[in-house]
Tab-separated table of N, CA and C and ligand atoms in Angstrom:
chain	number	residue	atom	x	y	z
A	22	MET	N	0.933	-1.333	0.066
A	22	MET	CA	0.154	-0.139	0.139
A	22	MET	C	0.971	1.666	0.080
A	23	THR	N	0.529	1.585	-0.964
A	23	THR	CA	1.103	3.474	-0.972
A	23	THR	C	1.068	4.221	0.415
A	24	ASP	N	2.025	4.580	1.074
A	24	ASP	CA	2.524	5.144	2.749
A	24	ASP	C	2.264	6.786	1.883
A	25	TYR	N	1.317	6.991	2.082
A	25	TYR	CA	0.704	8.820	2.084
A	25	TYR	C	1.340	9.477	3.302
A	26	ASP	N	1.252	8.962	4.560
A	26	ASP	CA	2.010	9.918	5.218
A	26	ASP	C	3.482	10.168	4.682
A	27	SER	N	4.190	9.208	4.305
A	27	SER	CA	5.624	9.712	3.617
A	27	SER	C	5.102	10.671	2.749
A	28	LEU	N	4.489	10.528	1.563
A	28	LEU	CA	4.591	11.524	0.694
A	28	LEU	C	4.327	12.784	1.298
A	29	GLU	N	3.193	12.986	2.354
A	29	GLU	CA	2.852	14.463	2.288
A	29	GLU	C	4.225	14.722	3.121
A	30	ARG	N	5.116	14.425	3.739
A	30	ARG	CA	6.496	14.324	4.787
A	30	ARG	C	6.821	15.123	2.984
A	31	GLN	N	7.038	14.150	2.236
A	31	GLN	CA	8.689	14.336	1.101
A	31	GLN	C	7.570	15.431	0.106
A	32	LEU	N	6.463	15.699	0.134
A	32	LEU	CA	5.836	16.694	-0.753
A	32	LEU	C	5.782	18.332	-0.172
A	33	THR	N	5.305	18.004	1.135
A	33	THR	CA	5.592	19.495	2.247
A	33	THR	C	7.138	20.166	1.809
A	34	ALA	N	7.982	19.085	2.149
A	34	ALA	CA	9.682	19.732	1.718
A	34	ALA	C	9.731	20.014	0.683
A	35	LEU	N	9.015	19.586	-0.597
A	35	LEU	CA	10.051	19.558	-1.778
A	35	LEU	C	9.478	21.160	-2.155
A	36	LEU	N	7.626	21.723	-1.638
A	36	LEU	CA	7.438	22.678	-1.977
A	36	LEU	C	8.017	23.836	-1.302
A	37	ASP	N	8.613	24.378	-1.693
A	37	ASP	CA	9.488	25.818	-0.550
A	37	ASP	C	9.732	26.668	-0.815
A	38	THR	N	8.516	27.180	-1.922
A	38	THR	CA	8.247	28.145	-2.430
A	38	THR	C	6.933	28.960	-2.264
A	39	ARG	N	6.659	29.882	-2.452
A	39	ARG	CA	5.111	30.470	-2.880
A	39	ARG	C	4.280	30.536	-3.969
A	40	ASP	N	5.487	29.882	-4.615
A	40	ASP	CA	4.850	30.562	-6.181
A	40	ASP	C	3.909	28.972	-6.859
A	41	TRP	N	2.903	29.470	-7.029
A	41	TRP	CA	1.682	28.311	-7.410
A	41	TRP	C	2.413	27.655	-8.438
A	42	LEU	N	3.420	28.415	-9.721
A	42	LEU	CA	3.730	27.953	-10.525
A	42	LEU	C	4.779	26.619	-10.656
A	43	THR	N	5.527	27.438	-10.080
A	43	THR	CA	6.500	26.173	-9.516
A	43	THR	C	5.999	25.213	-9.096
A	44	ASN	N	5.244	25.091	-7.985
A	44	ASN	CA	4.698	23.928	-6.776
A	44	ASN	C	3.543	23.121	-7.505
A	45	ALA	N	2.944	24.039	-8.270
A	45	ALA	CA	2.172	23.459	-9.303
A	45	ALA	C	2.634	21.844	-10.497
A	46	ALA	N	4.170	22.403	-10.696
A	46	ALA	CA	4.882	21.359	-11.947
A	46	ALA	C	6.143	20.811	-11.090
A	47	GLN	N	5.949	20.571	-9.832
A	47	GLN	CA	7.095	19.908	-8.663
A	47	GLN	C	5.844	19.076	-8.443
A	48	THR	N	4.729	19.390	-7.884
A	48	THR	CA	3.756	18.710	-7.757
A	48	THR	C	3.584	17.472	-8.578
A	49	SER	N	2.871	17.551	-9.836
A	49	SER	CA	3.256	17.157	-10.620
A	49	SER	C	4.136	16.361	-11.022
A	50	ALA	N	5.347	16.308	-11.260
A	50	ALA	CA	6.717	15.313	-11.358
A	50	ALA	C	6.707	14.648	-10.328
A	51	PHE	N	6.518	15.111	-8.976
A	51	PHE	CA	6.701	14.604	-7.623
A	51	PHE	C	4.988	13.090	-7.549
A	52	LEU	N	4.488	13.614	-7.941
A	52	LEU	CA	3.207	12.252	-8.414
A	52	LEU	C	3.734	11.293	-9.195
A	53	MET	N	4.445	11.703	-10.324
A	53	MET	CA	4.029	10.964	-11.462
A	53	MET	C	5.683	9.968	-10.815
A	54	GLN	N	6.635	10.150	-10.511
A	54	GLN	CA	7.280	9.483	-10.085
A	54	GLN	C	7.124	8.912	-9.131
A	55	THR	N	6.200	8.986	-7.578
A	55	THR	CA	6.033	8.459	-6.838
A	55	THR	C	4.881	7.409	-6.644
A	56	LEU	N	3.807	7.970	-7.307
A	56	LEU	CA	2.857	6.749	-7.107
A	56	LEU	C	2.554	5.908	-8.295
A	57	GLU	N	2.432	4.092	-8.050
A	57	GLU	CA	3.062	3.760	-9.589
A	57	GLU	C	1.634	3.458	-10.676
A	58	LYS	N	1.839	2.671	-11.686
A	58	LYS	CA	1.010	3.045	-12.850
A	58	LYS	C	0.007	3.871	-12.957
A	59	LEU	N	0.732	5.541	-13.465
A	59	LEU	CA	-0.209	6.357	-13.810
A	59	LEU	C	0.596	6.951	-15.562
A	60	ASN	N	-0.523	7.148	-16.166
A	60	ASN	CA	-0.015	8.020	-17.526
A	60	ASN	C	0.491	9.095	-17.710
A	61	TRP	N	-0.357	9.625	-16.695
A	61	TRP	CA	-0.844	11.335	-16.925
A	61	TRP	C	-1.127	12.145	-15.480
A	62	VAL	N	-0.011	13.003	-15.482
A	62	VAL	CA	-0.374	13.751	-13.861
A	62	VAL	C	-0.963	15.249	-14.320
A	63	GLY	N	-1.591	16.203	-13.996
A	63	GLY	CA	-1.299	17.350	-14.158
A	63	GLY	C	-2.816	18.044	-13.744
A	64	PHE	N	-2.417	19.719	-14.118
A	64	PHE	CA	-3.586	20.662	-13.402
A	64	PHE	C	-4.171	21.310	-14.836
A	65	TYR	N	-5.675	21.136	-14.206
A	65	TYR	CA	-5.852	22.125	-15.098
A	65	TYR	C	-6.994	23.120	-14.132
A	66	LEU	N	-6.441	24.650	-14.916
A	66	LEU	CA	-6.818	26.051	-14.193
A	66	LEU	C	-7.968	26.801	-14.427
A	67	GLN	N	-8.501	27.195	-13.752
A	67	GLN	CA	-9.860	27.742	-14.244
A	67	GLN	C	-9.432	29.355	-14.163
A	68	ARG	N	-9.356	30.350	-15.750
A	68	ARG	CA	-8.975	31.163	-15.818
A	68	ARG	C	-10.026	32.020	-16.051
A	69	GLN	N	-10.567	31.436	-17.111
A	69	GLN	CA	-11.895	31.952	-17.733
A	69	GLN	C	-13.019	31.098	-17.686
A	70	PRO	N	-14.445	31.899	-17.372
A	70	PRO	CA	-15.586	31.484	-16.605
A	70	PRO	C	-15.502	29.913	-16.957
A	71	GLU	N	-16.340	29.006	-16.374
A	71	GLU	CA	-16.933	27.451	-16.426
A	71	GLU	C	-15.441	26.702	-18.193
A	72	THR	N	-14.444	27.128	-17.438
A	72	THR	CA	-13.237	26.652	-18.719
A	72	THR	C	-12.137	25.988	-17.918
A	73	LEU	N	-11.998	25.075	-18.182
A	73	LEU	CA	-10.384	24.629	-17.791
A	73	LEU	C	-9.474	24.975	-19.059
A	74	ILE	N	-8.586	25.570	-18.504
A	74	ILE	CA	-6.962	25.422	-19.518
A	74	ILE	C	-5.908	24.266	-18.887
A	75	LEU	N	-5.194	24.149	-19.387
A	75	LEU	CA	-3.904	23.467	-18.983
A	75	LEU	C	-3.406	23.928	-18.301
A	76	GLY	N	-2.581	23.141	-17.173
A	76	GLY	CA	-1.661	24.278	-16.412
A	76	GLY	C	-0.592	23.169	-16.981
A	77	PRO	N	0.628	23.020	-15.501
A	77	PRO	CA	1.597	21.885	-15.632
A	77	PRO	C	0.878	20.462	-15.713
A	78	PHE	N	2.120	19.564	-16.069
A	78	PHE	CA	1.487	18.242	-16.292
A	78	PHE	C	3.014	17.636	-16.565
A	79	GLN	N	2.693	16.366	-16.620
A	79	GLN	CA	3.478	15.132	-17.154
A	79	GLN	C	3.146	14.164	-17.622
A	80	GLY	N	2.812	13.953	-18.659
A	80	GLY	CA	2.531	12.661	-19.801
A	80	GLY	C	2.529	13.178	-21.057
A	81	LEU	N	1.204	12.710	-22.097
A	81	LEU	CA	1.615	13.124	-23.244
A	81	LEU	C	0.379	14.451	-23.521
A	82	PRO	N	1.310	15.492	-24.534
A	82	PRO	CA	0.551	16.856	-25.307
A	82	PRO	C	-1.105	16.004	-24.358
A	83	ALA	N	-1.500	16.809	-23.760
A	83	ALA	CA	-3.297	16.781	-23.325
A	83	ALA	C	-4.531	17.616	-24.350
A	84	CYS	N	-5.570	17.035	-23.680
A	84	CYS	CA	-6.256	18.315	-24.593
A	84	CYS	C	-7.061	19.354	-23.766
A	85	ASN	N	-6.906	20.479	-24.635
A	85	ASN	CA	-7.280	22.540	-24.112
A	85	ASN	C	-7.951	22.835	-24.846
A	86	PRO	N	-9.237	23.427	-24.842
A	86	PRO	CA	-9.405	23.773	-22.847
A	86	PRO	C	-10.167	22.757	-22.771
A	87	ILE	N	-10.636	22.194	-21.904
A	87	ILE	CA	-12.268	21.571	-21.114
A	87	ILE	C	-13.193	22.321	-20.246
A	88	PRO	N	-14.384	22.716	-21.247
A	88	PRO	CA	-15.290	23.423	-20.797
A	88	PRO	C	-15.563	22.288	-19.292
A	89	PHE	N	-16.754	23.058	-18.489
A	89	PHE	CA	-17.042	22.806	-17.152
A	89	PHE	C	-18.039	21.501	-17.478
A	90	SER	N	-18.979	21.784	-19.208
A	90	SER	CA	-19.842	21.105	-18.869
A	90	SER	C	-19.505	19.466	-19.759
A	91	LYS	N	-17.786	18.812	-20.011
A	91	LYS	CA	-17.695	17.615	-20.100
A	91	LYS	C	-16.204	17.161	-19.752
A	92	GLY	N	-16.990	16.187	-19.766
A	92	GLY	CA	-15.725	15.511	-19.061
A	92	GLY	C	-15.625	14.773	-18.014
A	93	VAL	N	-14.859	13.989	-17.414
A	93	VAL	CA	-14.397	13.501	-15.356
A	93	VAL	C	-13.802	15.616	-15.038
A	94	CYS	N	-12.907	16.013	-15.707
A	94	CYS	CA	-12.705	17.211	-15.349
A	94	CYS	C	-13.962	18.347	-15.079
A	95	GLY	N	-14.446	18.146	-16.137
A	95	GLY	CA	-15.794	19.279	-16.111
A	95	GLY	C	-16.751	18.722	-14.968
A	96	ALA	N	-17.000	17.122	-14.963
A	96	ALA	CA	-17.725	16.979	-13.349
A	96	ALA	C	-17.158	17.346	-12.561
A	97	ALA	N	-15.443	16.902	-12.098
A	97	ALA	CA	-15.454	17.642	-11.075
A	97	ALA	C	-15.256	18.814	-10.633
A	98	ALA	N	-15.391	19.709	-11.948
A	98	ALA	CA	-15.261	21.540	-11.473
A	98	ALA	C	-16.735	21.297	-11.534
A	99	ARG	N	-17.585	21.416	-12.006
A	99	ARG	CA	-19.193	21.780	-11.825
A	99	ARG	C	-19.363	20.897	-10.186
A	100	SER	N	-19.342	20.042	-9.993
A	100	SER	CA	-19.677	19.861	-8.693
A	100	SER	C	-19.142	19.525	-7.650
A	101	ARG	N	-17.630	20.263	-7.924
A	101	ARG	CA	-16.536	20.723	-6.791
A	101	ARG	C	-16.107	19.320	-6.020
A	102	GLN	N	-16.770	18.262	-6.210
A	102	GLN	CA	-16.459	16.575	-5.523
A	102	GLN	C	-14.978	16.123	-6.646
A	103	THR	N	-14.762	15.359	-5.865
A	103	THR	CA	-14.136	13.987	-6.316
A	103	THR	C	-14.251	13.158	-7.100
A	104	GLN	N	-13.794	13.313	-8.033
A	104	GLN	CA	-13.965	11.783	-9.172
A	104	GLN	C	-13.426	10.607	-9.325
A	105	ARG	N	-13.642	9.368	-9.124
A	105	ARG	CA	-12.956	8.593	-8.565
A	105	ARG	C	-13.536	7.476	-10.144
A	106	VAL	N	-13.405	7.200	-11.489
A	106	VAL	CA	-13.467	6.489	-12.191
A	106	VAL	C	-12.817	5.476	-12.260
A	107	ASP	N	-13.169	3.861	-11.838
A	107	ASP	CA	-12.749	2.927	-12.248
A	107	ASP	C	-12.968	2.588	-14.230
A	108	ASP	N	-13.394	2.868	-14.828
A	108	ASP	CA	-13.252	2.439	-16.248
A	108	ASP	C	-13.829	4.222	-16.642
A	109	VAL	N	-13.310	4.504	-17.712
A	109	VAL	CA	-13.705	5.531	-17.478
A	109	VAL	C	-14.057	4.950	-19.426
A	110	HIS	N	-14.079	3.865	-20.126
A	110	HIS	CA	-14.524	3.239	-21.128
A	110	HIS	C	-16.730	3.617	-21.130
A	111	ALA	N	-16.889	3.100	-19.765
A	111	ALA	CA	-17.604	3.320	-19.116
A	111	ALA	C	-18.921	4.718	-18.768
A	112	VAL	N	-18.007	6.058	-19.133
A	112	VAL	CA	-18.174	7.224	-18.852
A	112	VAL	C	-18.522	8.104	-19.835
A	113	PRO	N	-19.540	7.940	-20.448
A	113	PRO	CA	-19.754	8.468	-21.940
A	113	PRO	C	-19.245	10.079	-22.503
A	114	ASP	N	-19.195	10.792	-21.581
A	114	ASP	CA	-18.504	12.224	-21.653
A	114	ASP	C	-16.979	12.189	-21.777
A	115	HIS	N	-16.540	10.865	-21.337
A	115	HIS	CA	-15.142	10.945	-20.692
A	115	HIS	C	-14.475	11.537	-22.034
A	116	ILE	N	-13.133	12.314	-21.896
A	116	ILE	CA	-12.099	13.152	-22.370
A	116	ILE	C	-10.973	11.822	-22.662
A	117	ALA	N	-10.900	11.151	-24.082
A	117	ALA	CA	-9.695	10.459	-24.013
A	117	ALA	C	-8.505	11.586	-24.886
A	118	CYS	N	-7.714	11.801	-24.000
A	118	CYS	CA	-6.216	12.712	-24.184
A	118	CYS	C	-5.298	11.868	-24.758
A	119	ASP	N	-5.456	10.824	-24.226
A	119	ASP	CA	-4.367	9.678	-23.965
A	119	ASP	C	-5.283	8.266	-24.524
A	120	ALA	N	-5.074	7.825	-24.954
A	120	ALA	CA	-5.865	5.999	-25.482
A	120	ALA	C	-5.412	4.781	-24.873
A	121	ALA	N	-4.495	5.098	-23.642
A	121	ALA	CA	-4.326	3.935	-23.596
A	121	ALA	C	-4.267	4.372	-21.580
A	122	SER	N	-5.051	5.336	-20.707
A	122	SER	CA	-6.105	5.752	-20.066
A	122	SER	C	-7.468	4.977	-19.832
A	123	ARG	N	-7.753	4.100	-18.521
A	123	ARG	CA	-8.456	2.909	-18.695
A	123	ARG	C	-8.713	3.574	-17.210
A	124	SER	N	-8.302	3.920	-15.910
A	124	SER	CA	-9.093	4.930	-14.712
A	124	SER	C	-8.920	6.176	-14.947
A	125	GLU	N	-9.358	6.974	-13.070
A	125	GLU	CA	-8.729	8.430	-13.240
A	125	GLU	C	-9.518	8.714	-11.983
A	126	LEU	N	-8.894	9.624	-11.693
A	126	LEU	CA	-9.370	10.225	-10.755
A	126	LEU	C	-8.756	11.552	-10.475
A	127	VAL	N	-10.094	13.038	-10.182
A	127	VAL	CA	-9.669	14.431	-10.739
A	127	VAL	C	-10.194	14.624	-9.338
A	128	VAL	N	-9.690	15.705	-8.991
A	128	VAL	CA	-9.363	16.277	-7.728
A	128	VAL	C	-9.819	17.570	-7.627
A	129	PRO	N	-10.797	18.182	-7.241
A	129	PRO	CA	-10.792	19.860	-7.249
A	129	PRO	C	-9.799	20.487	-6.409
A	130	ILE	N	-9.470	21.518	-6.506
A	130	ILE	CA	-8.722	22.693	-6.058
A	130	ILE	C	-9.609	23.870	-5.650
A	131	VAL	N	-9.998	23.893	-4.431
A	131	VAL	CA	-10.804	25.167	-3.971
A	131	VAL	C	-10.367	25.856	-2.955
A	132	VAL	N	-10.266	27.429	-3.013
A	132	VAL	CA	-9.809	27.953	-2.543
A	132	VAL	C	-10.401	29.417	-2.300
A	133	ALA	N	-10.635	29.847	-0.638
A	133	ALA	CA	-11.706	30.425	-0.584
A	133	ALA	C	-12.757	30.184	-1.632
A	134	ASP	N	-13.264	29.404	-1.791
A	134	ASP	CA	-14.922	29.358	-1.608
A	134	ASP	C	-14.348	29.429	-3.542
A	135	ASP	N	-13.647	29.417	-4.169
A	135	ASP	CA	-13.736	29.341	-6.204
A	135	ASP	C	-12.945	28.450	-5.948
A	136	LEU	N	-13.417	27.813	-6.952
A	136	LEU	CA	-12.257	26.880	-7.729
A	136	LEU	C	-11.788	27.254	-8.936
A	137	TRP	N	-9.979	26.674	-7.705
A	137	TRP	CA	-9.089	27.316	-8.713
A	137	TRP	C	-8.645	26.316	-9.906
A	138	GLY	N	-8.957	25.219	-9.642
A	138	GLY	CA	-8.881	24.383	-11.227
A	138	GLY	C	-8.770	23.036	-10.641
A	139	VAL	N	-8.351	21.877	-10.983
A	139	VAL	CA	-8.581	20.177	-10.501
A	139	VAL	C	-6.734	20.160	-11.225
A	140	LEU	N	-7.001	18.730	-10.192
A	140	LEU	CA	-5.685	17.209	-10.527
A	140	LEU	C	-6.562	16.812	-11.082
A	141	ASP	N	-5.864	16.244	-12.058
A	141	ASP	CA	-6.339	15.324	-12.784
A	141	ASP	C	-5.372	14.150	-12.714
A	142	ILE	N	-5.255	12.862	-12.386
A	142	ILE	CA	-4.456	11.709	-12.753
A	142	ILE	C	-4.963	10.623	-13.610
A	143	ASP	N	-4.400	10.182	-14.221
A	143	ASP	CA	-4.838	9.485	-15.435
A	143	ASP	C	-3.955	7.923	-15.290
A	144	SER	N	-4.533	6.670	-15.362
A	144	SER	CA	-3.477	5.604	-15.055
A	144	SER	C	-4.425	4.276	-16.142
A	145	PRO	N	-2.996	3.504	-16.570
A	145	PRO	CA	-3.638	2.629	-17.594
A	145	PRO	C	-3.975	1.197	-17.011
A	146	VAL	N	-4.277	1.438	-15.382
A	146	VAL	CA	-4.715	-0.076	-15.135
A	146	VAL	C	-6.188	0.327	-14.741
A	147	PRO	N	-7.196	-0.315	-15.049
A	147	PRO	CA	-8.835	-0.679	-14.650
A	147	PRO	C	-8.947	-0.170	-13.569
A	148	ALA	N	-9.661	0.192	-12.488
A	148	ALA	CA	-9.789	0.980	-10.901
A	148	ALA	C	-8.135	0.549	-10.327
A	149	ARG	N	-7.244	1.697	-10.577
A	149	ARG	CA	-6.692	1.881	-10.481
A	149	ARG	C	-6.517	2.640	-8.937
A	150	PHE	N	-7.490	2.994	-9.070
A	150	PHE	CA	-7.526	4.350	-7.791
A	150	PHE	C	-8.528	3.987	-6.387
A	151	SER	N	-7.968	3.508	-5.546
A	151	SER	CA	-9.363	2.768	-4.343
A	151	SER	C	-9.606	3.944	-3.243
A	152	ARG	N	-10.570	3.913	-2.384
A	152	ARG	CA	-11.325	4.636	-1.620
A	152	ARG	C	-9.959	5.060	-1.067
A	153	GLU	N	-8.781	4.868	-0.899
A	153	GLU	CA	-7.350	4.919	0.325
A	153	GLU	C	-6.228	6.226	-0.618
A	154	ASP	N	-6.853	5.505	-1.393
A	154	ASP	CA	-6.169	6.210	-2.660
A	154	ASP	C	-6.236	7.766	-2.629
A	155	GLN	N	-7.995	7.929	-2.999
A	155	GLN	CA	-8.618	9.519	-3.412
A	155	GLN	C	-7.780	10.013	-1.750
A	156	ALA	N	-8.233	8.888	-0.904
A	156	ALA	CA	-8.233	10.005	0.416
A	156	ALA	C	-6.123	10.918	0.387
A	157	GLY	N	-5.481	9.953	0.157
A	157	GLY	CA	-4.655	9.735	0.359
A	157	GLY	C	-3.574	11.397	-0.513
A	158	ILE	N	-4.434	11.196	-1.874
A	158	ILE	CA	-3.973	12.159	-2.954
A	158	ILE	C	-4.617	13.964	-2.407
A	159	GLU	N	-5.950	13.363	-2.285
A	159	GLU	CA	-6.747	14.709	-1.613
A	159	GLU	C	-6.027	15.337	-0.393
A	160	ARG	N	-5.438	14.443	0.211
A	160	ARG	CA	-4.165	15.267	1.392
A	160	ARG	C	-3.155	16.063	0.818
A	161	LEU	N	-2.577	15.472	-0.170
A	161	LEU	CA	-1.654	15.614	-1.076
A	161	LEU	C	-1.988	17.286	-2.309
A	162	CYS	N	-3.101	17.286	-2.395
A	162	CYS	CA	-3.568	18.626	-2.665
A	162	CYS	C	-3.957	19.527	-1.775
A	163	ARG	N	-4.429	19.096	-0.417
A	163	ARG	CA	-4.177	20.241	0.512
A	163	ARG	C	-3.084	20.231	0.950
A	164	VAL	N	-1.849	19.750	0.861
A	164	VAL	CA	-0.206	20.468	1.100
A	164	VAL	C	0.190	21.384	-0.359
A	165	PHE	N	-0.119	21.256	-1.345
A	165	PHE	CA	-0.344	21.876	-2.486
A	165	PHE	C	-0.959	23.268	-2.128
A	166	ILE	N	-1.901	23.094	-1.554
A	166	ILE	CA	-2.682	24.623	-1.718
A	166	ILE	C	-2.423	25.513	-0.578
A	167	ASP	N	-1.393	24.530	0.894
A	167	ASP	CA	-1.112	25.492	1.601
A	167	ASP	C	-0.249	25.842	1.059
A	168	ALA	N	0.765	24.911	0.522
A	168	ALA	CA	2.057	25.277	0.397
A	168	ALA	C	1.957	26.732	-0.574
A	169	SER	N	0.911	27.066	-1.485
A	169	SER	CA	0.970	28.234	-2.327
A	169	SER	C	-0.121	29.527	-2.404
A	170	ASP	N	0.327	30.099	-3.372
A	170	ASP	CA	-0.317	31.776	-3.636
A	170	ASP	C	-1.467	31.556	-4.066
A	171	LEU	N	-2.400	30.540	-4.526
A	171	LEU	CA	-3.122	30.745	-5.495
A	171	LEU	C	-4.559	31.683	-5.588
A	172	THR	N	-4.216	32.497	-4.588
A	172	THR	CA	-5.448	33.864	-5.133
A	172	THR	C	-4.358	34.969	-6.257
A	173	ALA	N	-2.858	35.019	-5.852
A	173	ALA	CA	-1.684	35.662	-6.902
A	173	ALA	C	-2.106	35.606	-8.105
A	174	SER	N	-2.543	34.290	-8.314
A	174	SER	CA	-2.576	33.233	-9.798
A	174	SER	C	-2.806	34.435	-11.161
A	175	ALA	N	-4.350	34.615	-11.271
A	175	ALA	CA	-4.233	35.433	-12.755
A	175	ALA	C	-6.508	35.227	-11.975
A	176	PRO	N	-6.494	36.707	-13.071
A	176	PRO	CA	-7.917	36.385	-12.492
A	176	PRO	C	-8.560	35.677	-13.439
A	177	ARG	N	-10.014	35.236	-12.637
A	177	ARG	CA	-10.195	33.895	-13.930
A	177	ARG	C	-11.731	34.429	-14.057
A	178	ARG	N	-12.741	35.854	-13.564
A	178	ARG	CA	-13.747	35.877	-13.905
A	178	ARG	C	-13.790	37.414	-14.418
B	19	LIG	N1	-10.342	12.459	-19.548
B	19	LIG	C1	-10.082	13.829	-19.207
B	19	LIG	C2	-9.820	15.317	-19.340
B	19	LIG	C3	-7.978	15.107	-19.141
B	19	LIG	S1	-7.261	14.407	-19.821
B	19	LIG	O1	-7.294	13.012	-19.136
B	19	LIG	C4	-5.003	14.374	-19.171
B	19	LIG	C5	-11.836	14.198	-18.928
B	19	LIG	O2	-12.025	12.983	-18.826
B	19	LIG	O3	-12.352	15.251	-17.867
């Protein structure tokens, strides 16, 4: 099982600036290196109303932009609830950026009641993400939020 306590300590030590861009890049690289069986990790940011634009990521070039009305990322943005999808082929409006993706976890990043963006993680393995993974990755998102000046990023609406 993944040791999320250890990952939380490591990520906290890694994020040694308040700059959200640096921290988002570091966080996506850290997750790609430390979590097994992933093919894509990255951030989508809300910088226009009801739209997600691609931010720092690891993996293949990805879809951009993503409207709130579409895909697993859009569902996370609309609902502000983590989306844990065991089989992306079973989601009718799943957006296939990388044909290898089989399961997906998308965590909304909410700051002061504003949706800043989402963290999207894809795996080539069906049902890669357990409830424990969801809770652990949500904790790692909290480390990113607490370490970063997210209100200083850009006007979003
Ligand atoms: N699969 C996502 C789109 C983003 S890519 O996976 C990087 C979705 O359905 O929203």
